[in-house]
Amino acid sequence: MISSGVMRVRRAVAGLAMAASGLALANPQPWQLNMPTGVTSISERVHGVHMLAFWVCVAIGVIVYGAMVYALFKFRKSRGAVPAKWSHNTTMELIWTTIPVIILVAMAWPATKLVVDMANVESSEMTVKITGYQWKWRYEYVEYFGKATPVNFVSTLDAESNRVRQTGSGLDPHSVQEGGENVYLLNVDKPLLLPVGVKVRFVITADDVIHSWWVPDLGWKQDAIPGLINGNWTRIDTAGTYRGQCAELCGKDHGFMPIVVKAVPKAEFEQWLATQESAAAAAKTAQAAPVATTATQG
Amino acid sequence: MAAVNPAISDIHADEHDHKPHGFLHRWLFTTNHKDIGTLYLVFSLTAFFIGGSFAMLIRAELFQPGLQLMQPEFFNQLTTMHGLIMIFGAIMPAFVGLANWMIPMMIGAPDMALPRMNNWSFWILPFAFLLLVMEVFLPGGGPQGGWTMYPPLALEGGANVAFMIFAIHLMGISSIMGAINIIATILNMRAPGMDLLKMPVFVWSWLITAFLLIMVMPVLAGAVTMLLTDKFFGTSFFHAAGGGDPVMFQHIFWFFGHPEVYIMILPAFGIISEIIPTFSRKPLFGYQAMVYSLASIAFLSCIVWAHHMFAVGMPLGGELFFMYGTMLIGIPTGVKVFNWVSTMWKGSITFETPMLFAIAFVVLFTIGGFSGVMCAIVPADFQYQDTYFVVAHFHYVLVTGALFGIMAAVYYWLPKWSGNMYSEKWGKIHFWSSVISVNVLFFPQHFVGLAGMPRRIPDYNVAFADFNMMSSIGGFWFGLSQFIFLGVIIHCVYYSRQRATAQVWEGARGLEWTLPSPAPYHSFSTPPVITDDMLAHGNVTH
Ligand code: HEM
Ligand SMILES: [Cu+2]
Ligand SMILES: [Cu+2]
């Protein structure tokens, strides 16, 4: 009891410290205050434009609120303030219309460059097709360095989270742990395995309603829309496990279709892909016979 | 000769004030702008408490991780209904109620231009609302697809889809009739001397809002009608399988939806522009800039809709256009904030409850504006979209913006309506309790959103637990605080023994303050003789 409480406090403190220092957080931490910097060059730049916008807002806030607080203290009737008669000042009005324009341009410039780069899926080295279903994801490894693969699987909420999340289960979400981390509602049976340092192109769609594929550490989300194919890309720099969730209301279990990306070294990935490929091939030959009989009978 | 008019209307009011007798006759058949205004306001307050009770249930379920109280299906009904009720039941009718009460009095008119339509546009509302709320009790429950009703999800509902759509049709008809009436009144019924560019800013804000309403409500009606035929008559507007496009709904919806959010804030801008000069005892800074910024915000609001859809996969050019357009809105919005602060500058400020709410509005709405500008930055919004960060954004602009504006207006004009002063002490208690709790409620939502918590989920990882608990505590506290508001209003109307003067507030300017308190049943039966000195903006030359 006590020790788990202490651990929780310790983790919270660690989370705060990391959040403050801007270190990459692979998963949401208790008391986390800010967006993760993530694990791709894109996610770092996203974090950058976010922080730029934030500090611009802080600066404007300090000026506006400062002036306001000053006015509220200085020009109180109870201090005998006598109201002035003026009601406009062209110089000031010009200043506070033009300066914001300049500030906005300064924010829009890096943002524009970033959007352009994010839209550039050229020269990708592998393609993964993501399909959203109520309430799970299918991942198809369409090609790897130009070579088509048959590997594909469905990824759903892990059994443990699923048991705990049932209404009135009485089970404690804090108990859902993996590798010393709480993974309640952020864990799946089969994670999406990706190689580190490879530019991955995603083609994203859905089969029933609209979903949205979001891993904060990759720096973006992209809607998965039935009848439409969206593109996006990533190149993960650091090996690790990165967790996210469906981000578009998609029905009753919208809160229960997490996304887990496991980034591993390229060699390890290739080995994994090879075993998956042979497993897929074996399954295909096993299926081939009965399928053929039904076909001739039909 | 400001003093003459109240006296005349006073006698007039006493002699034959034409109030119909009998409860039904008075309220059901009324064509009087004040009675209809009251009806709207009472309706809105009722909807506010109903929508609020839904929010309390949402916050109760989110109090801690794990599902303790309800099934996810019911949670989704709660969020959907909460959004629809607050927008169409609480905020919009409140502003129409304020328009009904105040516009004729502010422009020196006897009543609204189209009094029978006025009755009709109000009395549609309770029925629409009934259609909407009764869905929760239908087999299968209410709609679960969110207030934004995105297909294909929204079409997965049963009969409730039809109920919701007809409710929205009725509310749309009501809004359009209300808007026509307001435009007709402002353009035709101004007393001689009340030039357009001398009108109170509240009247200006409503004139512009009414045009927005007329423009976008039919668009919403079209969008939901297409949903209806897709669901029940086999069309495929939004079915990809039938050649339709689910994203098209989002474009049409937000073509309505973004102007709609400005429909819910422009009248509040107007209110704040009335209140701050009064309690600063100084004319509004930059009156014309205020009017032009209202107009340019309204214009820009029509060309930024797709900033709600940055993640749907628009072409690069589209993303950039909607980013730049949205960022531009920050400029006129900034002008308004700077002008409010400048109005206080070198004023002689007192802190009655309406002023407290107005100050809180300026501070907290601006926080919502800041997060709005952040959301405009496309790459950052790829992270923010559909998270609690956006939830925090729109509650800062809608609760501490629109709602605080409405509350400021109620405190400001209640003495004029009822003839009694409200309890300043309890008004202030209501204010402080609300303003603290609302920040405990919504500020932590920025953090969980940035940390990765999606919106519209009934349960979450334990990392989000602490801030969610804080948010829930703030929520219950804010909810309870609103009973103080109710108490203050009831006390003021029925029990307060402190009579209000005609002027009510020392620094108040404008025609409504030349009428006695309570205002006579018919406002200005004969047009007042207006001199520029009587008006808040009578001598504006720039
Ligand atoms: C400076 C002015 C503003 C800017 C730049 C701005 C910008 C934005 C943006 C970009 C979004 C989309 C965020 C996303 O979904 O990722 C958004 C959402 C929203 N905004 Fe604002 N906004 C502003 C003011 C307002 C005002 C005044 C209101 C209403 C009173 C408002 C109400 C909303 C609502 C309700 C949503 C969310 C709708 C939904 O998805 O359910 N905003 N805003
Ligand atoms: Cu989903
Ligand atoms: Cu918008």
Short mmCIF file of C-alpha atoms in Angstrom, two decimals, chain A residues 52 56 60 97-112, chain B residues 323-332 373-374 376-377:
data_model
loop_
_atom_site.label_atom_id
_atom_site.label_comp_id
_atom_site.label_asym_id
_atom_site.label_seq_id
_atom_site.Cartn_x
_atom_site.Cartn_y
_atom_site.Cartn_z
CA LEU A 52 7.06 29.30 -30.22
CA VAL A 56 4.40 34.44 -28.10
CA ILE A 60 1.44 39.16 -25.33
CA THR A 97 -2.74 46.36 -35.40
CA THR A 98 0.58 46.15 -37.23
CA ILE A 99 2.78 44.53 -34.58
CA PRO A 100 0.50 41.48 -34.29
CA VAL A 101 0.66 41.11 -38.07
CA ILE A 102 4.44 40.88 -37.86
CA ILE A 103 4.24 38.41 -34.97
CA LEU A 104 1.78 36.24 -36.88
CA VAL A 105 4.03 36.17 -39.93
CA ALA A 106 6.92 35.14 -37.68
CA MET A 107 4.83 32.23 -36.39
CA ALA A 108 3.43 31.29 -39.78
CA TRP A 109 6.82 31.08 -41.46
CA PRO A 110 8.31 28.05 -39.63
CA ALA A 111 4.85 26.49 -39.48
CA THR A 112 4.49 26.70 -43.24
CA MET B 323 -4.12 28.39 -41.31
CA TYR B 324 -3.44 31.92 -42.53
CA GLY B 325 -7.13 32.86 -42.48
CA THR B 326 -7.55 31.63 -38.94
CA MET B 327 -4.46 33.41 -37.72
CA LEU B 328 -5.80 36.63 -39.24
CA ILE B 329 -8.85 36.49 -36.95
CA GLY B 330 -6.45 37.09 -34.11
CA ILE B 331 -5.89 40.65 -35.37
CA PRO B 332 -9.41 42.13 -35.03
CA VAL B 373 -4.25 31.01 -32.31
CA MET B 374 -2.16 28.01 -31.25
CA ALA B 376 -4.52 27.68 -35.99
CA ILE B 377 -0.90 26.61 -36.46
#
